[in-house]
Amino acid sequence: MSKRIIVTGGSGKAGQYIIGHLLAQGYSILNLDLNPLPSPLNEKVHTLKVDLTDNGQVHGALLSHFRLTEPFREPHQQVPDAVIHLAGYARNMIVPDTETYRGNILSFYNVIEAACRVGVKKIVLASSITVYGVSFAEGDVDYPAFPVDEDVDANPMDVYALSKVCGERTARSFARRFGNDIYVMRLGAVVAPEEFQEKFEGYVERPEEYKVHGWAYTDARDIGLMFEKCLVTDGLGFEIFNAVNDELTNFAESTMAFLVKLCPNTPITRQMEAREAPVTNRKMKRMLGFEQKYRWQDFYVAAGDR
């Protein structure tokens, strides 16, 4: 494929890392966002200010030029090669629940519909492992089974995860109708390098608090590669992937022994690898060929070594 990619919500944390990675691989990017990209990305990528809940704005934006030049030098109404949709309210309680639902659902629908109708053959969507119903549950809830793979029922209580489930089903419907590739990436907690030490102190020293993350995470330095693997892998139709890193976020030698200790009533449905993350990325590795570049253990400084 050629390399003209539209990213929605690229000004957010995950978006900045994805855009930075894709630029390094020679992709041309247009960012659709209400906020500008920070420097130096804003010198390389144009941000078009778009309200994604407005269907007309989305249709127009998908056929936009990627660069402001005098005169314009790109072909008029050139269809992008792919759309990566990251935009939306990133969690509960940023705005009231009704607005979280409205904003996220309309953004999903408008981006997917517009992309399909203008002829985009590859759409990659950001979802969340919160859809498994534990992260924002009302009270302490167990996963139905380990490992948590993409076949585990997505059954959330909260409006943020509910909006993600609805977005996933919308994508499945459009992929069936238009026959294009739509890949859904269920992200874990995205951890950037400057957050690493503080975040992993919690993961390592207080693991009982982090069932809500499935004892998994998404390294911001690997997230660009995850999405690039979606761009270069064709012909899968509609698929969902747990977009997390490989390993359990704790020094326990065995994931299975760790889970038996912390979740003794949760069934384990298969033999897991020694340190496999309980929310497993096995499908992404198998079908997209993803291989992580960063292991959290190589960057975390244990309490005794500080």
PDB file of C-alpha atoms in Angstrom:
ATOM      1  CA  MET A   1       0.000   0.000   0.000  1.00  0.00           C
ATOM      2  CA  SER A   2       1.021   3.633  -0.349  1.00  0.00           C
ATOM      3  CA  LYS A   3       1.415   5.596   2.822  1.00  0.00           C
ATOM      4  CA  ARG A   4      -1.193   8.356   3.174  1.00  0.00           C
ATOM      5  CA  ILE A   5      -2.805   7.861   6.596  1.00  0.00           C
ATOM      6  CA  ILE A   6      -5.434   9.910   8.389  1.00  0.00           C
ATOM      7  CA  VAL A   7      -5.268   9.712  12.186  1.00  0.00           C
ATOM      8  CA  THR A   8      -8.100  11.002  14.357  1.00  0.00           C
ATOM      9  CA  GLY A   9      -7.213  12.096  17.871  1.00  0.00           C
ATOM     10  CA  GLY A  10      -3.526  12.082  17.048  1.00  0.00           C
ATOM     11  CA  SER A  11      -2.794  14.871  19.508  1.00  0.00           C
ATOM     12  CA  GLY A  12      -3.409  12.562  22.493  1.00  0.00           C
ATOM     13  CA  LYS A  13      -0.755  10.464  24.227  1.00  0.00           C
ATOM     14  CA  ALA A  14      -1.199   7.302  22.157  1.00  0.00           C
ATOM     15  CA  GLY A  15      -1.641   9.310  18.973  1.00  0.00           C
ATOM     16  CA  GLN A  16       1.626  11.176  19.373  1.00  0.00           C
ATOM     17  CA  TYR A  17       3.569   7.917  19.689  1.00  0.00           C
ATOM     18  CA  ILE A  18       1.730   6.313  16.773  1.00  0.00           C
ATOM     19  CA  ILE A  19       2.290   9.334  14.536  1.00  0.00           C
ATOM     20  CA  GLY A  20       5.947   9.579  15.533  1.00  0.00           C
ATOM     21  CA  HIS A  21       6.502   5.918  14.657  1.00  0.00           C
ATOM     22  CA  LEU A  22       4.669   6.136  11.330  1.00  0.00           C
ATOM     23  CA  LEU A  23       6.581   9.243  10.295  1.00  0.00           C
ATOM     24  CA  ALA A  24       9.835   7.384  10.945  1.00  0.00           C
ATOM     25  CA  GLN A  25       8.602   4.629   8.605  1.00  0.00           C
ATOM     26  CA  GLY A  26       7.929   7.081   5.780  1.00  0.00           C
ATOM     27  CA  TYR A  27       4.177   7.532   6.165  1.00  0.00           C
ATOM     28  CA  SER A  28       2.413  10.798   5.371  1.00  0.00           C
ATOM     29  CA  ILE A  29      -0.065  11.797   8.084  1.00  0.00           C
ATOM     30  CA  LEU A  30      -3.039  14.131   8.424  1.00  0.00           C
ATOM     31  CA  ASN A  31      -4.254  14.590  12.012  1.00  0.00           C
ATOM     32  CA  LEU A  32      -7.939  15.259  12.722  1.00  0.00           C
ATOM     33  CA  ASP A  33      -8.252  16.712  16.212  1.00  0.00           C
ATOM     34  CA  LEU A  34      -9.695  19.604  18.168  1.00  0.00           C
ATOM     35  CA  ASN A  35      -6.257  20.261  19.650  1.00  0.00           C
ATOM     36  CA  PRO A  36      -2.938  20.853  17.858  1.00  0.00           C
ATOM     37  CA  LEU A  37      -0.020  18.474  17.947  1.00  0.00           C
ATOM     38  CA  PRO A  38       2.885  19.551  20.153  1.00  0.00           C
ATOM     39  CA  SER A  39       6.244  20.509  18.727  1.00  0.00           C
ATOM     40  CA  PRO A  40       8.103  19.049  16.870  1.00  0.00           C
ATOM     41  CA  LEU A  41       5.307  16.852  15.433  1.00  0.00           C
ATOM     42  CA  ASN A  42       3.301  19.923  14.455  1.00  0.00           C
ATOM     43  CA  GLU A  43       6.108  20.890  12.091  1.00  0.00           C
ATOM     44  CA  LYS A  44       5.715  17.624  10.179  1.00  0.00           C
ATOM     45  CA  VAL A  45       1.982  16.878  10.435  1.00  0.00           C
ATOM     46  CA  HIS A  46      -0.918  19.210   9.679  1.00  0.00           C
ATOM     47  CA  THR A  47      -3.819  19.143  12.159  1.00  0.00           C
ATOM     48  CA  LEU A  48      -7.252  19.795  10.707  1.00  0.00           C
ATOM     49  CA  LYS A  49      -9.696  20.911  13.391  1.00  0.00           C
ATOM     50  CA  VAL A  50     -12.706  18.598  13.032  1.00  0.00           C
ATOM     51  CA  ASP A  51     -15.773  17.874  15.154  1.00  0.00           C
ATOM     52  CA  LEU A  52     -16.068  14.129  14.592  1.00  0.00           C
ATOM     53  CA  THR A  53     -19.660  14.098  15.834  1.00  0.00           C
ATOM     54  CA  ASP A  54     -20.567  16.105  12.706  1.00  0.00           C
ATOM     55  CA  ASN A  55     -20.975  13.667   9.819  1.00  0.00           C
ATOM     56  CA  GLY A  56     -20.479  16.297   7.135  1.00  0.00           C
ATOM     57  CA  GLN A  57     -17.227  17.533   8.651  1.00  0.00           C
ATOM     58  CA  VAL A  58     -15.885  13.989   8.793  1.00  0.00           C
ATOM     59  CA  HIS A  59     -16.730  13.285   5.148  1.00  0.00           C
ATOM     60  CA  GLY A  60     -15.039  16.483   4.064  1.00  0.00           C
ATOM     61  CA  ALA A  61     -11.979  15.870   6.218  1.00  0.00           C
ATOM     62  CA  LEU A  62     -11.369  12.406   4.787  1.00  0.00           C
ATOM     63  CA  LEU A  63     -10.998  13.955   1.327  1.00  0.00           C
ATOM     64  CA  SER A  64      -8.826  16.841   2.508  1.00  0.00           C
ATOM     65  CA  HIS A  65      -5.367  17.781   1.332  1.00  0.00           C
ATOM     66  CA  PHE A  66      -2.652  16.696   3.773  1.00  0.00           C
ATOM     67  CA  ARG A  67      -0.602  19.895   3.395  1.00  0.00           C
ATOM     68  CA  LEU A  68      -1.399  23.585   3.180  1.00  0.00           C
ATOM     69  CA  THR A  69       0.582  24.872   0.208  1.00  0.00           C
ATOM     70  CA  GLU A  70       0.173  27.781  -2.205  1.00  0.00           C
ATOM     71  CA  PRO A  71      -0.999  26.526  -4.629  1.00  0.00           C
ATOM     72  CA  PHE A  72      -2.221  23.089  -3.555  1.00  0.00           C
ATOM     73  CA  ARG A  73      -0.075  20.405  -5.169  1.00  0.00           C
ATOM     74  CA  GLU A  74      -1.793  17.194  -4.076  1.00  0.00           C
ATOM     75  CA  PRO A  75      -4.483  15.571  -6.238  1.00  0.00           C
ATOM     76  CA  HIS A  76      -7.943  16.890  -5.448  1.00  0.00           C
ATOM     77  CA  GLN A  77     -10.080  14.634  -3.195  1.00  0.00           C
ATOM     78  CA  GLN A  78      -7.465  11.896  -2.954  1.00  0.00           C
ATOM     79  CA  VAL A  79      -8.735   9.004  -0.812  1.00  0.00           C
ATOM     80  CA  PRO A  80      -6.387   8.118   2.076  1.00  0.00           C
ATOM     81  CA  ASP A  81      -4.896   4.647   2.159  1.00  0.00           C
ATOM     82  CA  ALA A  82      -6.042   4.036   5.727  1.00  0.00           C
ATOM     83  CA  VAL A  83      -7.765   5.694   8.663  1.00  0.00           C
ATOM     84  CA  ILE A  84      -6.675   5.209  12.263  1.00  0.00           C
ATOM     85  CA  HIS A  85      -9.421   6.300  14.669  1.00  0.00           C
ATOM     86  CA  LEU A  86      -8.182   7.172  18.160  1.00  0.00           C
ATOM     87  CA  ALA A  87     -10.351  10.175  19.011  1.00  0.00           C
ATOM     88  CA  GLY A  88     -12.999  10.272  21.704  1.00  0.00           C
ATOM     89  CA  TYR A  89     -13.398  10.700  25.429  1.00  0.00           C
ATOM     90  CA  ALA A  90     -10.572   8.623  26.897  1.00  0.00           C
ATOM     91  CA  ARG A  91     -12.305   7.493  30.090  1.00  0.00           C
ATOM     92  CA  ASN A  92     -15.330   7.988  32.283  1.00  0.00           C
ATOM     93  CA  MET A  93     -15.980  11.218  34.216  1.00  0.00           C
ATOM     94  CA  ILE A  94     -14.401  13.694  31.839  1.00  0.00           C
ATOM     95  CA  VAL A  95     -17.945  14.743  30.928  1.00  0.00           C
ATOM     96  CA  PRO A  96     -21.334  13.380  32.055  1.00  0.00           C
ATOM     97  CA  ASP A  97     -22.106   9.840  30.940  1.00  0.00           C
ATOM     98  CA  THR A  98     -24.632  10.872  28.307  1.00  0.00           C
ATOM     99  CA  GLU A  99     -22.016  13.024  26.588  1.00  0.00           C
ATOM    100  CA  THR A 100     -19.361  10.291  26.811  1.00  0.00           C
ATOM    101  CA  TYR A 101     -21.785   7.939  25.072  1.00  0.00           C
ATOM    102  CA  ARG A 102     -22.969  10.481  22.504  1.00  0.00           C
ATOM    103  CA  GLY A 103     -19.522  11.741  21.609  1.00  0.00           C
ATOM    104  CA  ASN A 104     -17.829   8.364  21.363  1.00  0.00           C
ATOM    105  CA  ILE A 105     -20.636   6.593  19.524  1.00  0.00           C
ATOM    106  CA  LEU A 106     -21.144   9.343  16.952  1.00  0.00           C
ATOM    107  CA  SER A 107     -17.411   9.632  16.354  1.00  0.00           C
ATOM    108  CA  PHE A 108     -17.118   5.883  15.782  1.00  0.00           C
ATOM    109  CA  TYR A 109     -20.098   5.831  13.434  1.00  0.00           C
ATOM    110  CA  ASN A 110     -19.173   8.913  11.440  1.00  0.00           C
ATOM    111  CA  VAL A 111     -15.540   7.927  10.914  1.00  0.00           C
ATOM    112  CA  ILE A 112     -16.363   4.341   9.939  1.00  0.00           C
ATOM    113  CA  GLU A 113     -19.241   5.293   7.647  1.00  0.00           C
ATOM    114  CA  ALA A 114     -17.360   8.107   5.912  1.00  0.00           C
ATOM    115  CA  ALA A 115     -14.252   5.977   5.426  1.00  0.00           C
ATOM    116  CA  CYS A 116     -16.256   3.136   3.935  1.00  0.00           C
ATOM    117  CA  ARG A 117     -18.274   5.385   1.656  1.00  0.00           C
ATOM    118  CA  VAL A 118     -15.283   7.255   0.221  1.00  0.00           C
ATOM    119  CA  GLY A 119     -13.488   3.968  -0.450  1.00  0.00           C
ATOM    120  CA  VAL A 120     -10.925   3.570   2.348  1.00  0.00           C
ATOM    121  CA  LYS A 121      -9.982  -0.103   2.402  1.00  0.00           C
ATOM    122  CA  LYS A 122      -8.221  -0.218   5.794  1.00  0.00           C
ATOM    123  CA  ILE A 123      -9.630   1.183   9.055  1.00  0.00           C
ATOM    124  CA  VAL A 124      -7.953   0.668  12.428  1.00  0.00           C
ATOM    125  CA  LEU A 125      -9.896   1.559  15.575  1.00  0.00           C
ATOM    126  CA  ALA A 126      -8.795   2.100  19.162  1.00  0.00           C
ATOM    127  CA  SER A 127     -10.905   0.247  21.693  1.00  0.00           C
ATOM    128  CA  SER A 128      -9.994  -0.753  25.235  1.00  0.00           C
ATOM    129  CA  ILE A 129      -9.572  -3.784  27.478  1.00  0.00           C
ATOM    130  CA  THR A 130     -12.090  -2.071  29.756  1.00  0.00           C
ATOM    131  CA  VAL A 131     -14.744  -3.783  27.599  1.00  0.00           C
ATOM    132  CA  TYR A 132     -14.133  -6.979  29.603  1.00  0.00           C
ATOM    133  CA  GLY A 133     -16.075  -5.355  32.416  1.00  0.00           C
ATOM    134  CA  VAL A 134     -13.600  -5.185  35.306  1.00  0.00           C
ATOM    135  CA  SER A 135     -11.816  -1.825  35.060  1.00  0.00           C
ATOM    136  CA  PHE A 136     -14.820   0.423  35.771  1.00  0.00           C
ATOM    137  CA  ALA A 137     -17.141  -2.111  37.340  1.00  0.00           C
ATOM    138  CA  GLU A 138     -19.451  -1.144  40.185  1.00  0.00           C
ATOM    139  CA  GLY A 139     -17.425  -2.808  42.911  1.00  0.00           C
ATOM    140  CA  ASP A 140     -14.926  -5.664  42.797  1.00  0.00           C
ATOM    141  CA  VAL A 141     -15.618  -7.960  39.840  1.00  0.00           C
ATOM    142  CA  ASP A 142     -13.583 -10.924  38.587  1.00  0.00           C
ATOM    143  CA  TYR A 143     -12.760 -11.752  34.989  1.00  0.00           C
ATOM    144  CA  PRO A 144     -14.787 -14.749  33.800  1.00  0.00           C
ATOM    145  CA  ALA A 145     -11.603 -16.704  32.976  1.00  0.00           C
ATOM    146  CA  PHE A 146      -7.870 -16.454  32.288  1.00  0.00           C
ATOM    147  CA  PRO A 147      -6.245 -15.819  29.952  1.00  0.00           C
ATOM    148  CA  VAL A 148      -8.437 -12.929  28.843  1.00  0.00           C
ATOM    149  CA  ASP A 149      -8.430 -13.320  25.079  1.00  0.00           C
ATOM    150  CA  GLU A 150     -10.634 -11.732  22.443  1.00  0.00           C
ATOM    151  CA  ASP A 151     -13.262 -14.471  22.794  1.00  0.00           C
ATOM    152  CA  VAL A 152     -13.995 -13.529  26.413  1.00  0.00           C
ATOM    153  CA  ASP A 153     -17.376 -11.815  26.604  1.00  0.00           C
ATOM    154  CA  ALA A 154     -17.233  -8.013  26.409  1.00  0.00           C
ATOM    155  CA  ASN A 155     -19.751  -7.208  29.131  1.00  0.00           C
ATOM    156  CA  PRO A 156     -19.074  -3.822  30.783  1.00  0.00           C
ATOM    157  CA  MET A 157     -21.186  -1.852  33.266  1.00  0.00           C
ATOM    158  CA  ASP A 158     -19.730   1.593  32.583  1.00  0.00           C
ATOM    159  CA  VAL A 159     -20.585   3.996  29.788  1.00  0.00           C
ATOM    160  CA  TYR A 160     -17.033   4.444  28.462  1.00  0.00           C
ATOM    161  CA  ALA A 161     -16.496   0.734  27.859  1.00  0.00           C
ATOM    162  CA  LEU A 162     -20.076   0.417  26.616  1.00  0.00           C
ATOM    163  CA  SER A 163     -19.348   3.057  23.982  1.00  0.00           C
ATOM    164  CA  LYS A 164     -16.319   1.029  22.893  1.00  0.00           C
ATOM    165  CA  VAL A 165     -18.387  -2.163  22.564  1.00  0.00           C
ATOM    166  CA  CYS A 166     -20.933  -0.278  20.454  1.00  0.00           C
ATOM    167  CA  GLY A 167     -18.117   1.079  18.287  1.00  0.00           C
ATOM    168  CA  GLU A 168     -16.760  -2.433  17.782  1.00  0.00           C
ATOM    169  CA  ARG A 169     -20.168  -3.746  16.700  1.00  0.00           C
ATOM    170  CA  THR A 170     -20.607  -0.795  14.347  1.00  0.00           C
ATOM    171  CA  ALA A 171     -17.258  -1.661  12.773  1.00  0.00           C
ATOM    172  CA  ARG A 172     -18.250  -5.298  12.381  1.00  0.00           C
ATOM    173  CA  SER A 173     -21.454  -4.280  10.620  1.00  0.00           C
ATOM    174  CA  PHE A 174     -19.675  -1.990   8.155  1.00  0.00           C
ATOM    175  CA  ALA A 175     -16.926  -4.522   7.457  1.00  0.00           C
ATOM    176  CA  ARG A 176     -19.592  -7.085   6.562  1.00  0.00           C
ATOM    177  CA  ARG A 177     -21.454  -4.579   4.401  1.00  0.00           C
ATOM    178  CA  PHE A 178     -18.492  -3.059   2.519  1.00  0.00           C
ATOM    179  CA  GLY A 179     -16.006  -5.937   2.605  1.00  0.00           C
ATOM    180  CA  ASN A 180     -13.050  -3.870   3.793  1.00  0.00           C
ATOM    181  CA  ASP A 181     -10.529  -4.578   6.535  1.00  0.00           C
ATOM    182  CA  ILE A 182     -11.459  -3.091   9.913  1.00  0.00           C
ATOM    183  CA  TYR A 183      -9.181  -4.013  12.803  1.00  0.00           C
ATOM    184  CA  VAL A 184     -10.017  -3.139  16.407  1.00  0.00           C
ATOM    185  CA  MET A 185      -7.173  -2.646  18.876  1.00  0.00           C
ATOM    186  CA  ARG A 186      -8.172  -3.121  22.511  1.00  0.00           C
ATOM    187  CA  LEU A 187      -5.568  -1.024  24.312  1.00  0.00           C
ATOM    188  CA  GLY A 188      -4.430  -1.535  27.860  1.00  0.00           C
ATOM    189  CA  ALA A 189      -3.226   1.291  30.077  1.00  0.00           C
ATOM    190  CA  VAL A 190      -0.799   3.177  27.835  1.00  0.00           C
ATOM    191  CA  VAL A 191       2.422   3.857  29.730  1.00  0.00           C
ATOM    192  CA  ALA A 192       4.851   6.457  28.381  1.00  0.00           C
ATOM    193  CA  PRO A 193       8.560   6.434  29.357  1.00  0.00           C
ATOM    194  CA  GLU A 194       8.230   9.369  31.765  1.00  0.00           C
ATOM    195  CA  GLU A 195       5.423   7.514  33.601  1.00  0.00           C
ATOM    196  CA  PHE A 196       7.214   4.192  33.790  1.00  0.00           C
ATOM    197  CA  GLN A 197       8.785   4.243  37.227  1.00  0.00           C
ATOM    198  CA  GLU A 198       5.743   5.542  39.084  1.00  0.00           C
ATOM    199  CA  LYS A 199       3.306   3.243  37.270  1.00  0.00           C
ATOM    200  CA  PHE A 200       5.367   0.098  37.762  1.00  0.00           C
ATOM    201  CA  GLU A 201       5.998   0.803  41.421  1.00  0.00           C
ATOM    202  CA  GLY A 202       2.279   0.248  41.803  1.00  0.00           C
ATOM    203  CA  TYR A 203       2.178  -2.790  39.524  1.00  0.00           C
ATOM    204  CA  VAL A 204       5.104  -4.463  41.306  1.00  0.00           C
ATOM    205  CA  GLU A 205       4.576  -3.449  44.921  1.00  0.00           C
ATOM    206  CA  ARG A 206       0.745  -3.438  45.101  1.00  0.00           C
ATOM    207  CA  PRO A 207      -0.401  -5.988  42.521  1.00  0.00           C
ATOM    208  CA  GLU A 208      -3.735  -6.582  44.243  1.00  0.00           C
ATOM    209  CA  GLU A 209      -4.805  -3.077  43.149  1.00  0.00           C
ATOM    210  CA  TYR A 210      -4.248  -3.728  39.446  1.00  0.00           C
ATOM    211  CA  LYS A 211      -6.681  -6.443  38.519  1.00  0.00           C
ATOM    212  CA  VAL A 212      -8.508  -3.519  36.883  1.00  0.00           C
ATOM    213  CA  HIS A 213      -5.666  -3.413  34.311  1.00  0.00           C
ATOM    214  CA  GLY A 214      -5.586  -7.175  33.924  1.00  0.00           C
ATOM    215  CA  TRP A 215      -1.943  -7.087  35.035  1.00  0.00           C
ATOM    216  CA  ALA A 216      -1.179  -5.997  31.484  1.00  0.00           C
ATOM    217  CA  TYR A 217      -0.213  -2.694  29.870  1.00  0.00           C
ATOM    218  CA  THR A 218       0.562  -1.101  26.517  1.00  0.00           C
ATOM    219  CA  ASP A 219       4.029   0.414  26.171  1.00  0.00           C
ATOM    220  CA  ALA A 220       3.769   3.747  24.334  1.00  0.00           C
ATOM    221  CA  ARG A 221       7.036   2.938  22.567  1.00  0.00           C
ATOM    222  CA  ASP A 222       5.532  -0.238  21.069  1.00  0.00           C
ATOM    223  CA  ILE A 223       2.099   1.112  20.218  1.00  0.00           C
ATOM    224  CA  GLY A 224       3.193   2.600  16.896  1.00  0.00           C
ATOM    225  CA  LEU A 225       4.489  -0.787  15.758  1.00  0.00           C
ATOM    226  CA  MET A 226       1.209  -2.422  16.782  1.00  0.00           C
ATOM    227  CA  PHE A 227      -0.738  -0.056  14.542  1.00  0.00           C
ATOM    228  CA  GLU A 228       1.767  -0.272  11.709  1.00  0.00           C
ATOM    229  CA  LYS A 229       1.341  -4.061  11.726  1.00  0.00           C
ATOM    230  CA  CYS A 230      -2.367  -3.432  11.126  1.00  0.00           C
ATOM    231  CA  LEU A 231      -1.565  -1.188   8.168  1.00  0.00           C
ATOM    232  CA  VAL A 232       0.679  -3.735   6.450  1.00  0.00           C
ATOM    233  CA  THR A 233      -1.486  -6.815   7.120  1.00  0.00           C
ATOM    234  CA  ASP A 234      -4.302  -7.133   4.588  1.00  0.00           C
ATOM    235  CA  GLY A 235      -7.247  -9.412   4.000  1.00  0.00           C
ATOM    236  CA  LEU A 236      -8.350 -10.257   7.548  1.00  0.00           C
ATOM    237  CA  GLY A 237     -11.754  -8.574   7.289  1.00  0.00           C
ATOM    238  CA  PHE A 238     -13.061  -7.664  10.739  1.00  0.00           C
ATOM    239  CA  GLU A 239     -10.789  -8.623  13.634  1.00  0.00           C
ATOM    240  CA  ILE A 240     -10.283  -7.628  17.254  1.00  0.00           C
ATOM    241  CA  PHE A 241      -6.867  -7.694  18.950  1.00  0.00           C
ATOM    242  CA  ASN A 242      -5.733  -7.185  22.528  1.00  0.00           C
ATOM    243  CA  ALA A 243      -3.102  -4.493  21.896  1.00  0.00           C
ATOM    244  CA  VAL A 244      -0.973  -5.045  24.983  1.00  0.00           C
ATOM    245  CA  ASN A 245       2.610  -6.046  25.671  1.00  0.00           C
ATOM    246  CA  ASP A 246       3.718  -9.602  26.289  1.00  0.00           C
ATOM    247  CA  GLU A 247       4.342  -9.997  29.980  1.00  0.00           C
ATOM    248  CA  LEU A 248       2.732  -9.930  33.400  1.00  0.00           C
ATOM    249  CA  THR A 249       3.319  -6.586  35.184  1.00  0.00           C
ATOM    250  CA  ASN A 250       4.908  -8.205  38.212  1.00  0.00           C
ATOM    251  CA  PHE A 251       8.113 -10.089  39.024  1.00  0.00           C
ATOM    252  CA  ALA A 252       6.237 -13.311  39.813  1.00  0.00           C
ATOM    253  CA  GLU A 253       7.994 -16.224  38.125  1.00  0.00           C
ATOM    254  CA  SER A 254       4.767 -17.868  37.003  1.00  0.00           C
ATOM    255  CA  THR A 255       1.650 -16.123  35.720  1.00  0.00           C
ATOM    256  CA  MET A 256      -0.500 -19.095  36.637  1.00  0.00           C
ATOM    257  CA  ALA A 257       0.748 -19.216  40.245  1.00  0.00           C
ATOM    258  CA  PHE A 258       0.257 -15.435  40.467  1.00  0.00           C
ATOM    259  CA  LEU A 259      -3.347 -15.737  39.269  1.00  0.00           C
ATOM    260  CA  VAL A 260      -4.167 -18.634  41.577  1.00  0.00           C
ATOM    261  CA  LYS A 261      -2.978 -16.489  44.488  1.00  0.00           C
ATOM    262  CA  LEU A 262      -4.786 -13.273  43.553  1.00  0.00           C
ATOM    263  CA  CYS A 263      -7.888 -14.702  41.803  1.00  0.00           C
ATOM    264  CA  PRO A 264      -8.385 -18.166  43.293  1.00  0.00           C
ATOM    265  CA  ASN A 265     -11.988 -18.469  42.089  1.00  0.00           C
ATOM    266  CA  THR A 266     -11.329 -17.569  38.443  1.00  0.00           C
ATOM    267  CA  PRO A 267     -10.886 -20.550  36.094  1.00  0.00           C
ATOM    268  CA  ILE A 268      -7.775 -20.848  33.937  1.00  0.00           C
ATOM    269  CA  THR A 269      -8.767 -22.281  30.569  1.00  0.00           C
ATOM    270  CA  ARG A 270      -5.369 -23.206  29.126  1.00  0.00           C
ATOM    271  CA  GLN A 271      -1.748 -23.588  30.114  1.00  0.00           C
ATOM    272  CA  MET A 272      -0.238 -20.112  29.976  1.00  0.00           C
ATOM    273  CA  GLU A 273       3.353 -19.237  29.144  1.00  0.00           C
ATOM    274  CA  ALA A 274       5.582 -18.654  32.149  1.00  0.00           C
ATOM    275  CA  ARG A 275       5.117 -14.862  32.304  1.00  0.00           C
ATOM    276  CA  GLU A 276       2.329 -14.323  29.773  1.00  0.00           C
ATOM    277  CA  ALA A 277       0.141 -11.309  30.514  1.00  0.00           C
ATOM    278  CA  PRO A 278      -3.267 -12.387  31.872  1.00  0.00           C
ATOM    279  CA  VAL A 279      -4.843 -10.190  29.168  1.00  0.00           C
ATOM    280  CA  THR A 280      -3.039 -11.965  26.383  1.00  0.00           C
ATOM    281  CA  ASN A 281      -1.740 -10.570  23.091  1.00  0.00           C
ATOM    282  CA  ARG A 282      -1.204 -14.021  21.567  1.00  0.00           C
ATOM    283  CA  LYS A 283      -3.658 -13.341  18.712  1.00  0.00           C
ATOM    284  CA  MET A 284      -1.956 -10.069  17.732  1.00  0.00           C
ATOM    285  CA  LYS A 285       1.416 -11.795  17.670  1.00  0.00           C
ATOM    286  CA  ARG A 286       0.100 -14.692  15.608  1.00  0.00           C
ATOM    287  CA  MET A 287      -2.033 -12.835  13.066  1.00  0.00           C
ATOM    288  CA  LEU A 288      -0.208  -9.516  12.758  1.00  0.00           C
ATOM    289  CA  GLY A 289       3.336 -10.688  13.443  1.00  0.00           C
ATOM    290  CA  PHE A 290       3.841  -8.216  16.289  1.00  0.00           C
ATOM    291  CA  GLU A 291       7.022  -8.584  18.331  1.00  0.00           C
ATOM    292  CA  GLN A 292       7.490  -6.172  21.205  1.00  0.00           C
ATOM    293  CA  LYS A 293      10.702  -4.167  21.373  1.00  0.00           C
ATOM    294  CA  TYR A 294      10.432  -3.069  24.991  1.00  0.00           C
ATOM    295  CA  ARG A 295      10.274  -5.169  28.165  1.00  0.00           C
ATOM    296  CA  TRP A 296       9.209  -3.314  31.278  1.00  0.00           C
ATOM    297  CA  GLN A 297      11.783  -5.153  33.407  1.00  0.00           C
ATOM    298  CA  ASP A 298      14.604  -3.498  31.441  1.00  0.00           C
ATOM    299  CA  PHE A 299      13.509  -0.024  32.538  1.00  0.00           C
ATOM    300  CA  TYR A 300      12.077  -0.449  36.019  1.00  0.00           C
ATOM    301  CA  VAL A 301      14.346   0.258  38.990  1.00  0.00           C
ATOM    302  CA  ALA A 302      13.397  -1.903  41.972  1.00  0.00           C
ATOM    303  CA  ALA A 303      13.056  -0.330  45.438  1.00  0.00           C
ATOM    304  CA  GLY A 304      16.315  -1.820  46.702  1.00  0.00           C
ATOM    305  CA  ASP A 305      18.303  -0.391  43.790  1.00  0.00           C
ATOM    306  CA  ARG A 306      17.064   3.218  43.934  1.00  0.00           C
TER     307      ARG A 306
END
